[in-house]
Amino acid sequence: MATLQPRTPYTPEELKQLYPSQLQLKQVQIVLRHGERTPVSARFQNAGLPTYWPYCQHAQQMKDIILAGNTSGTSDSDWETLKYKRVLETLDKNGQPTAAKGSHGEMEGICLPGELTTHGRLTTLQLGQRLRHLYVDQLKFLPPTLSDASTITLRSTPIQRALESVQQTFTGLYPTQTRSPTLPTPSIIARSMSDETLFPNQNACKRFNELFWAYADRAAKRWNDTEDMNYINAKIGKWMPEGRRIGVDSKPRLNGIMDTVNATRSHGNATKLPSEFYDEGVLQRVDKICSEEWYKGYEESREFRRLGSGSLIGDLTARMLWHVERSTGRESEKKGIDPTREPPRLLLAGAHDTTLAGILASLGAWGSNPWPPFTSHVAVELFSTKDSSNTTSTAPAPSSSWSSFLPSFLRPTPTPLASTPTTLLPRSDRDSLQRHYVRLRYNSVPAVIPGCTKPGRHLDGDPSFCTLDAFKQIVEDITPKDWRGECRLNLGKGIEDWTEKPGFIRGVDAEADAVTSDGGKVTTVTIDAPTLSSFRLDYSPKK
């Protein structure tokens, strides 16, 4: 599936089941994949696919901020908006400059490789509209008019299509007419690429890059000479350049072929491949093999989970714990913390397909899902029982200044609940975590974390509501204390010869034990800073 087919809004009966009356929704964090885009590289021109796609009408409406005079730029009046049209140029076969054109000679609205298209802007806008219907109209969780900047945090990776997608989603959630005239200009939080953990960052994490390519190499050895790959080659192999055989590691790689096919499936007839590329058997086999190549590491390797998605999941969890601390008054115990400041009620984070699959797979909730379609999203919802003694509704109103809210997004570091291992927390804190629940929804469908299905770790009758106490323990095991430090460890080592299932509490659940391919048990220990790594102490072979 390339384009998400969203389900219809929840019925009143479904809402009652999904949002039980004994629970109160406290916080929502939405991590979304960007909308539909063009392929990241030009492929299969020999099959009639145009190099340039005319699906970016925003190229006719470009705007940039310009410093208007010899000023310091500290005042709004120092800046102006320059509107222009973007025209792409390329080189012809003789190396001479010429206008880039679509298949019918179009020169306007031509897209760059990997660019969010007008259709991608529409689907992310519609995602925001669906979120508004749920959280504003149906649940009354968010206000109909946004007047307090601290209500929402916006976040994006440095990649333009993710940034534009979160902008579109925010606009769908709060169109211009629903934002108060006094609302400060929204801020969108960004990081440099070397610091980014909102997607599995191979370029910034050397050890993760090694692990990723080790799993890719293993997938190639497993799948390249199989009947499934033979089927794919029989259908579409004739369009491979220079008669090459399609494989996981072919050129183009199998995942690159999938990228092009999915982009064409999401757009118009002018950018379609021959019908063989859309054969259901081809689509299913390509999806299955590519998903294993990219995501199997999360199912097997604790180190893969820690380096690929652990920091992001840790950030999501810390934001929920901060909310709990704020509601119980724990945060005000720290010197320098403003007790009137509240965590955001909603986070919107523009990210990527590998982000969503990484989150779910690291928690054991990915299963056999197909590759995440464009505009997919994961909603991480925090609930409390309505009989909790303290709620955030009793707190003084926070400042509406967006600049004063920026430190709130970054949160006090470390907060007591987030920095203390769950097993070392006082009983009162454990009780508070037990009265809070976490629920993940992937494209509107609740996901179940396997370790949360055990007795005492979920809401009675619904294992998708995991106690925050259990969720925190599961996440602690995959959250690196020093991501950069761990990225420099174990370099040159391959994949470990054991597997560790995700989504369980390590040291408590037998399912979390490391097991070799012959069923033997592996004893591991975590060494704290500065080494921050797991080492095998002994191996007890299966008897």
XYZ file of C-alpha atoms in Angstrom:
543
model
C 0.000 0.000 0.000
C 1.499 3.335 -1.064
C -1.257 5.805 -0.195
C -3.056 5.443 3.119
C -6.748 4.661 2.905
C -7.963 6.258 6.154
C -10.809 4.619 7.967
C -14.075 6.410 8.587
C -14.351 8.429 11.838
C -15.027 6.434 14.970
C -18.692 5.858 15.705
C -20.074 6.808 19.156
C -19.993 3.132 20.095
C -16.351 2.818 19.037
C -15.433 5.965 20.944
C -16.886 4.534 24.144
C -14.737 1.436 23.738
C -11.563 3.239 22.646
C -11.841 6.000 25.257
C -13.323 4.349 28.382
C -15.281 6.532 30.760
C -13.040 5.634 33.721
C -10.006 7.151 31.981
C -9.123 10.748 31.170
C -6.972 11.600 28.157
C -4.044 13.756 29.296
C -1.566 14.004 26.427
C -1.229 12.963 22.775
C 1.965 12.674 20.736
C 1.557 12.179 16.985
C 4.526 11.003 14.939
C 3.631 11.100 11.237
C 5.186 10.011 8.013
C 5.339 12.732 5.388
C 2.825 12.760 2.560
C 3.190 11.499 -0.989
C 6.397 12.511 -2.761
C 8.325 11.922 -5.940
C 10.925 9.116 -6.074
C 14.224 10.014 -4.435
C 16.063 8.936 -7.611
C 15.084 8.730 -11.279
C 14.600 5.096 -12.304
C 13.033 3.053 -15.106
C 13.073 5.721 -17.787
C 13.536 2.754 -20.136
C 10.052 1.634 -19.057
C 8.547 4.983 -20.048
C 8.631 6.671 -16.631
C 9.334 10.411 -16.943
C 12.308 11.810 -15.060
C 10.411 14.955 -14.083
C 6.960 14.947 -12.510
C 4.590 17.947 -12.809
C 2.892 17.468 -9.443
C 4.337 20.359 -7.401
C 1.972 23.259 -8.007
C 3.460 25.033 -5.002
C 6.520 25.725 -7.199
C 4.364 28.493 -8.704
C 3.781 30.000 -5.254
C 7.235 30.058 -3.704
C 8.007 32.598 -0.969
C 11.168 33.454 0.904
C 11.968 35.861 3.719
C 14.233 38.717 2.615
C 16.138 41.252 4.701
C 14.727 44.515 3.356
C 17.510 46.979 4.152
C 20.722 47.756 5.967
C 19.312 46.759 9.338
C 20.105 44.352 12.133
C 17.096 42.152 11.384
C 15.866 42.308 14.972
C 12.502 43.884 14.111
C 9.637 42.384 12.112
C 9.661 45.481 9.917
C 13.199 44.617 8.754
C 11.890 41.660 6.780
C 9.863 41.273 3.616
C 8.459 38.328 1.670
C 9.722 37.676 -1.853
C 7.315 35.686 -3.986
C 8.641 33.840 -7.015
C 8.121 30.866 -9.326
C 10.611 28.029 -9.362
C 11.641 26.770 -12.816
C 13.813 23.671 -13.027
C 16.594 23.376 -15.539
C 18.509 20.280 -16.649
C 21.093 19.325 -19.250
C 20.237 17.774 -22.592
C 22.165 14.885 -24.170
C 24.716 17.371 -25.500
C 25.311 18.865 -22.062
C 23.465 22.058 -22.877
C 21.026 23.677 -20.398
C 17.367 23.111 -21.125
C 14.100 23.370 -19.205
C 13.016 20.277 -17.255
C 9.673 19.102 -18.628
C 6.979 16.640 -17.693
C 5.793 13.863 -20.011
C 3.413 16.257 -21.813
C 5.862 19.134 -22.042
C 4.865 20.806 -18.768
C 7.415 23.273 -17.433
C 5.422 24.597 -14.476
C 5.080 22.736 -11.192
C 7.989 20.381 -11.878
C 9.110 18.539 -8.745
C 12.545 17.884 -7.347
C 13.548 14.299 -6.456
C 11.958 13.260 -3.162
C 9.794 16.388 -2.979
C 6.403 16.500 -1.282
C 3.828 16.804 -4.055
C 0.562 18.721 -4.057
C -1.198 15.418 -3.370
C 1.116 14.841 -0.393
C 0.231 18.275 0.922
C -3.454 17.430 0.583
C -3.264 14.100 2.420
C -1.317 15.600 5.335
C -3.792 18.492 5.499
C -6.576 15.891 5.649
C -4.712 14.054 8.423
C -4.842 17.256 10.455
C -8.562 17.567 9.716
C -9.132 14.007 10.953
C -7.154 14.761 14.115
C -9.284 17.857 14.669
C -12.466 15.838 14.285
C -11.276 13.313 16.861
C -9.535 15.453 19.472
C -11.516 18.688 19.143
C -14.998 17.742 17.916
C -15.487 14.261 19.355
C -13.333 14.078 22.487
C -13.200 17.817 23.380
C -9.579 17.215 24.364
C -8.210 20.200 22.437
C -9.830 23.643 22.318
C -11.690 24.621 19.131
C -9.679 27.863 18.973
C -5.941 27.798 19.617
C -5.051 30.713 21.857
C -2.277 29.260 24.038
C 1.012 28.505 22.292
C 2.012 25.943 24.915
C -0.880 23.659 23.972
C 0.986 22.207 20.987
C 4.603 21.428 20.173
C 5.635 21.136 16.520
C 8.717 19.124 15.606
C 10.295 17.958 12.355
C 13.360 16.292 10.953
C 15.622 18.548 8.838
C 14.248 16.966 5.645
C 11.988 19.393 3.799
C 9.127 16.999 3.009
C 8.782 16.165 6.717
C 8.768 19.841 7.675
C 6.146 20.694 5.043
C 4.015 17.720 6.104
C 3.887 18.806 9.749
C 3.012 22.338 8.590
C 0.139 20.956 6.523
C -1.069 18.733 9.362
C -1.013 21.627 11.818
C -3.012 23.721 9.335
C -5.595 20.958 9.018
C -5.850 20.688 12.789
C -6.002 24.446 13.345
C -6.860 26.360 10.165
C -6.050 30.061 10.175
C -9.555 31.095 11.248
C -9.300 28.859 14.361
C -6.120 30.497 15.672
C -6.545 33.412 18.023
C -5.262 36.789 16.740
C -3.126 36.972 19.879
C -1.484 33.587 19.272
C 2.291 34.040 18.877
C 3.937 32.805 15.704
C 4.330 29.016 16.098
C 7.813 27.567 16.449
C 8.824 24.303 14.830
C 11.583 22.499 16.713
C 14.426 21.190 14.550
C 17.842 19.640 15.052
C 20.927 19.445 12.906
C 21.234 16.201 10.979
C 24.076 14.992 13.197
C 21.834 15.270 16.288
C 18.624 13.936 14.779
C 16.965 10.912 16.386
C 13.495 11.404 14.894
C 14.469 8.749 12.377
C 17.031 5.901 12.481
C 20.128 7.970 11.748
C 22.675 5.844 9.910
C 24.855 8.797 8.935
C 25.293 10.031 12.495
C 25.548 6.635 14.218
C 28.400 4.493 12.892
C 27.498 1.380 14.855
C 23.869 1.523 13.742
C 25.044 1.931 10.160
C 27.170 -1.208 10.537
C 24.260 -3.163 11.981
C 21.878 -1.923 9.294
C 24.128 -3.074 6.465
C 24.816 -6.382 8.219
C 21.088 -7.111 8.295
C 20.777 -5.925 4.683
C 23.566 -8.295 3.652
C 21.890 -11.135 5.530
C 18.597 -10.395 3.753
C 20.384 -10.461 0.392
C 21.902 -13.865 1.129
C 18.561 -15.188 2.292
C 16.348 -13.888 -0.519
C 18.366 -13.319 -3.695
C 18.207 -16.932 -4.922
C 14.681 -17.817 -3.862
C 11.464 -18.535 -5.720
C 10.078 -15.230 -4.481
C 12.920 -13.313 -6.135
C 12.589 -15.456 -9.257
C 8.928 -14.424 -9.448
C 9.843 -10.737 -9.171
C 12.491 -11.068 -11.878
C 10.142 -12.951 -14.190
C 7.635 -10.114 -13.980
C 9.749 -6.949 -14.069
C 13.378 -8.050 -14.532
C 13.379 -7.135 -18.223
C 13.402 -3.442 -17.294
C 16.543 -3.678 -15.175
C 19.489 -1.734 -16.627
C 22.138 -3.753 -18.446
C 20.196 -6.966 -17.941
C 20.996 -7.119 -14.216
C 19.107 -9.509 -11.967
C 16.899 -7.954 -9.306
C 18.039 -8.657 -5.765
C 18.056 -7.113 -2.334
C 21.469 -5.628 -3.157
C 21.064 -5.125 -6.912
C 21.506 -1.776 -8.616
C 18.948 -0.335 -8.215
C 18.351 -2.087 -4.897
C 15.035 -3.802 -4.324
C 13.961 -1.121 -1.822
C 14.761 1.535 -4.444
C 12.487 -0.252 -6.899
C 9.775 -0.312 -4.218
C 10.275 3.408 -3.631
C 9.668 4.204 -7.301
C 6.706 1.851 -7.617
C 4.999 3.242 -4.509
C 5.502 6.824 -5.680
C 3.907 6.015 -9.039
C 0.973 4.256 -7.361
C 0.209 7.466 -5.464
C 0.058 9.832 -8.439
C -1.428 10.320 -11.889
C -1.480 8.232 -15.046
C 1.254 10.339 -16.640
C 3.761 8.766 -14.253
C 2.814 5.098 -14.329
C 4.994 2.069 -14.958
C 3.968 -0.973 -17.047
C 1.249 -3.059 -15.430
C 3.665 -5.830 -14.406
C 5.087 -3.567 -11.704
C 1.674 -3.534 -10.022
C 1.148 -7.287 -10.094
C -0.144 -8.197 -6.634
C 2.372 -11.017 -6.312
C 5.221 -8.618 -7.075
C 3.966 -5.992 -4.626
C 3.531 -8.477 -1.782
C 6.899 -10.140 -2.289
C 8.785 -6.851 -2.585
C 7.100 -5.499 0.559
C 7.851 -8.655 2.547
C 11.523 -8.793 1.587
C 12.201 -5.074 2.021
C 10.453 -5.029 5.392
C 12.707 -7.822 6.603
C 15.794 -6.060 5.276
C 15.002 -2.801 7.074
C 13.082 -3.842 10.186
C 14.154 -7.361 11.203
C 16.940 -5.909 13.306
C 14.401 -4.334 15.655
C 12.801 -7.737 16.263
C 16.082 -9.474 17.058
C 18.655 -7.041 18.418
C 18.467 -4.938 21.550
C 21.436 -2.919 20.291
C 19.625 -2.229 17.002
C 16.589 -0.983 18.928
C 18.660 1.237 21.224
C 20.575 2.903 18.406
C 17.796 3.035 15.831
C 14.727 4.201 17.773
C 15.557 4.079 21.473
C 16.349 7.770 21.888
C 13.102 8.825 20.225
C 10.990 6.420 22.277
C 12.817 7.626 25.368
C 11.944 11.236 24.475
C 8.270 10.348 24.010
C 8.244 8.550 27.348
C 10.062 11.362 29.176
C 7.454 13.832 27.934
C 4.696 11.651 29.417
C 6.576 11.302 32.697
C 7.026 15.037 32.838
C 3.252 15.365 32.481
C 2.750 12.996 35.415
C 5.289 14.889 37.528
C 3.618 18.174 36.696
C 0.187 16.829 37.668
C 1.421 15.472 41.005
C 3.564 18.462 41.931
C 6.823 16.484 41.799
C 8.378 18.816 39.226
C 8.049 21.885 41.449
C 10.357 20.192 43.944
C 13.288 20.885 41.605
C 14.979 24.238 42.049
C 14.538 26.627 39.162
C 11.450 24.898 37.766
C 8.444 27.116 37.173
C 5.498 25.304 38.830
C 3.006 27.109 36.576
C 4.512 25.710 33.389
C 2.730 22.751 31.835
C 3.867 20.172 29.292
C 2.211 20.345 25.862
C -1.085 18.557 25.428
C -0.193 17.650 21.847
C 3.007 16.973 19.919
C 3.032 16.845 16.113
C 6.291 15.441 14.735
C 7.005 15.206 11.010
C 9.052 12.104 10.301
C 9.440 9.126 7.972
C 8.387 5.552 7.245
C 11.409 4.132 9.062
C 10.490 6.219 12.116
C 7.053 4.667 12.498
C 8.128 1.096 11.838
C 11.100 1.584 14.183
C 8.888 2.753 17.057
C 6.421 -0.095 16.725
C 8.988 -2.821 16.011
C 11.163 -1.731 18.955
C 8.154 -2.224 21.226
C 7.190 -5.570 19.691
C 4.040 -4.107 18.126
C 4.943 -4.124 14.429
C 3.897 -7.670 13.577
C 3.336 -8.377 9.890
C 2.269 -4.870 8.890
C 3.117 -3.819 5.322
C 5.508 -0.941 4.677
C 4.058 2.269 6.218
C 2.010 4.138 3.574
C 2.476 7.845 3.000
C 0.827 9.984 5.723
C 0.744 7.104 8.201
C 0.973 8.065 11.845
C 1.514 6.668 15.321
C -0.470 8.268 18.150
C 1.014 7.833 21.642
C -1.781 8.641 24.092
C -1.411 9.131 27.844
C -4.387 8.524 30.130
C -4.993 8.739 33.854
C -7.691 7.225 35.977
C -10.342 9.777 36.862
C -9.953 9.085 40.565
C -6.341 10.321 40.538
C -5.882 12.830 43.328
C -4.174 15.513 41.215
C -4.864 16.736 37.692
C -3.302 19.403 35.541
C -6.613 21.262 35.370
C -5.923 22.720 38.820
C -2.652 24.317 37.745
C -2.398 28.049 37.058
C -2.631 29.003 33.416
C 0.756 28.871 31.680
C 2.249 31.796 29.807
C 1.051 32.311 26.249
C 4.478 33.479 25.123
C 5.876 30.993 22.643
C 9.463 31.949 23.424
C 8.896 31.168 27.087
C 7.529 27.794 26.045
C 10.659 26.631 24.260
C 12.374 25.402 27.439
C 9.172 23.507 28.237
C 9.487 21.490 25.062
C 13.028 20.582 25.944
C 11.757 19.652 29.455
C 13.793 19.714 32.658
C 16.611 17.205 32.257
C 16.632 14.888 33.949
C 13.253 14.856 35.668
C 12.997 12.597 38.731
C 10.636 10.046 37.234
C 12.517 9.850 33.940
C 16.008 9.647 35.439
C 15.278 7.058 38.114
C 14.965 3.357 37.207
C 11.402 2.248 37.804
C 12.389 -0.407 40.346
C 14.119 2.251 42.476
C 11.186 4.654 42.605
C 9.334 5.097 45.916
C 6.021 3.305 46.279
C 4.051 6.517 45.855
C 5.592 7.123 42.430
C 4.999 3.517 41.364
C 1.377 3.868 42.420
C 1.081 7.032 40.329
C 2.521 5.263 37.284
C 0.061 2.430 37.822
C -2.794 4.935 37.630
C -1.621 6.140 34.224
C -1.910 4.246 30.955
C -0.209 4.466 27.574
C -1.929 3.437 24.370
C -0.435 3.401 20.866
C -2.633 3.686 17.797
C -1.156 3.054 14.360
C -3.307 4.558 11.620
C -6.272 4.604 14.029
C -5.860 0.947 15.060
C -4.715 0.223 18.649
C -1.401 -1.612 18.909
C -0.609 -4.123 21.656
C 2.828 -4.324 23.264
C 3.439 -7.984 24.196
C 4.938 -7.301 27.629
C 1.835 -5.301 28.557
C -0.487 -8.270 28.111
C 0.655 -9.845 31.369
C -1.573 -9.566 34.463
C -1.353 -6.273 36.326
C 0.221 -4.393 33.436
C -2.838 -3.187 31.564
C -6.353 -1.891 31.948
C -8.722 -4.688 32.826
C -10.176 -6.123 29.649
C -7.983 -4.170 27.203
C -4.250 -4.973 26.901
C -3.721 -2.074 24.480
C -3.821 0.217 27.550
C -0.422 -0.443 29.114
C 0.269 0.876 32.591
C 2.850 3.648 32.470
C 4.758 1.655 35.086
C 5.165 -1.332 32.739
C 5.694 0.845 29.680
C 8.495 2.750 31.400
C 10.260 -0.478 32.351
C 10.066 -1.768 28.773
C 11.376 1.502 27.373
C 14.207 1.811 29.910
C 15.888 -1.211 28.373
C 16.054 0.324 24.884
C 16.800 3.955 25.790
C 20.512 4.758 25.501
C 21.969 6.899 28.256
C 24.490 8.298 25.789
C 23.379 7.765 22.187
C 26.518 9.269 20.684
C 28.685 7.170 22.996
C 26.909 3.919 22.152
C 27.151 4.756 18.451
C 30.941 4.520 18.791
C 30.969 1.159 20.587
C 31.295 -2.342 19.136
C 32.551 -1.026 15.794
C 33.662 -3.798 13.497
C 31.479 -6.421 15.173
C 28.784 -8.122 13.185
C 25.308 -9.174 14.277
C 25.275 -10.925 17.644
C 24.685 -14.682 17.545
C 21.630 -14.381 19.753
C 18.225 -12.688 19.534
C 16.282 -10.730 22.139
C 12.544 -10.240 21.654
C 11.233 -6.664 21.898
C 8.401 -5.351 24.036
C 9.150 -7.194 27.287
C 10.690 -6.214 30.635
C 14.285 -7.343 30.672
C 15.312 -9.271 33.746
C 11.677 -9.991 34.614
C 10.032 -11.593 31.574
C 11.495 -14.869 30.327
C 10.557 -13.813 26.792
C 13.147 -11.033 27.022
C 16.022 -13.458 27.558
C 18.647 -13.625 24.836
C 18.425 -16.895 22.936
C 20.782 -18.360 20.334
C 19.628 -20.041 17.149
C 19.889 -23.473 18.820
C 17.794 -22.381 21.804
C 20.639 -21.726 24.220
C 20.472 -18.962 26.819
C 22.844 -16.006 26.850
C 23.580 -14.087 30.030
C 24.222 -10.374 29.476
C 24.981 -7.452 31.696
C 24.636 -3.716 31.086
C 27.698 -1.665 32.007
C 26.914 1.961 32.819
C 28.857 4.977 31.561
C 31.387 5.337 30.131
C 31.137 1.993 28.315
C 27.326 1.767 28.117
C 27.238 -1.543 26.292
C 26.056 -5.116 26.707
C 28.598 -7.905 26.817
C 28.094 -11.662 26.812
C 29.300 -13.222 30.043
C 28.586 -16.856 29.346
C 26.596 -19.077 27.054
C 24.604 -22.053 28.281
C 23.864 -24.302 25.289
C 20.530 -26.041 24.929
C 20.507 -29.488 26.502
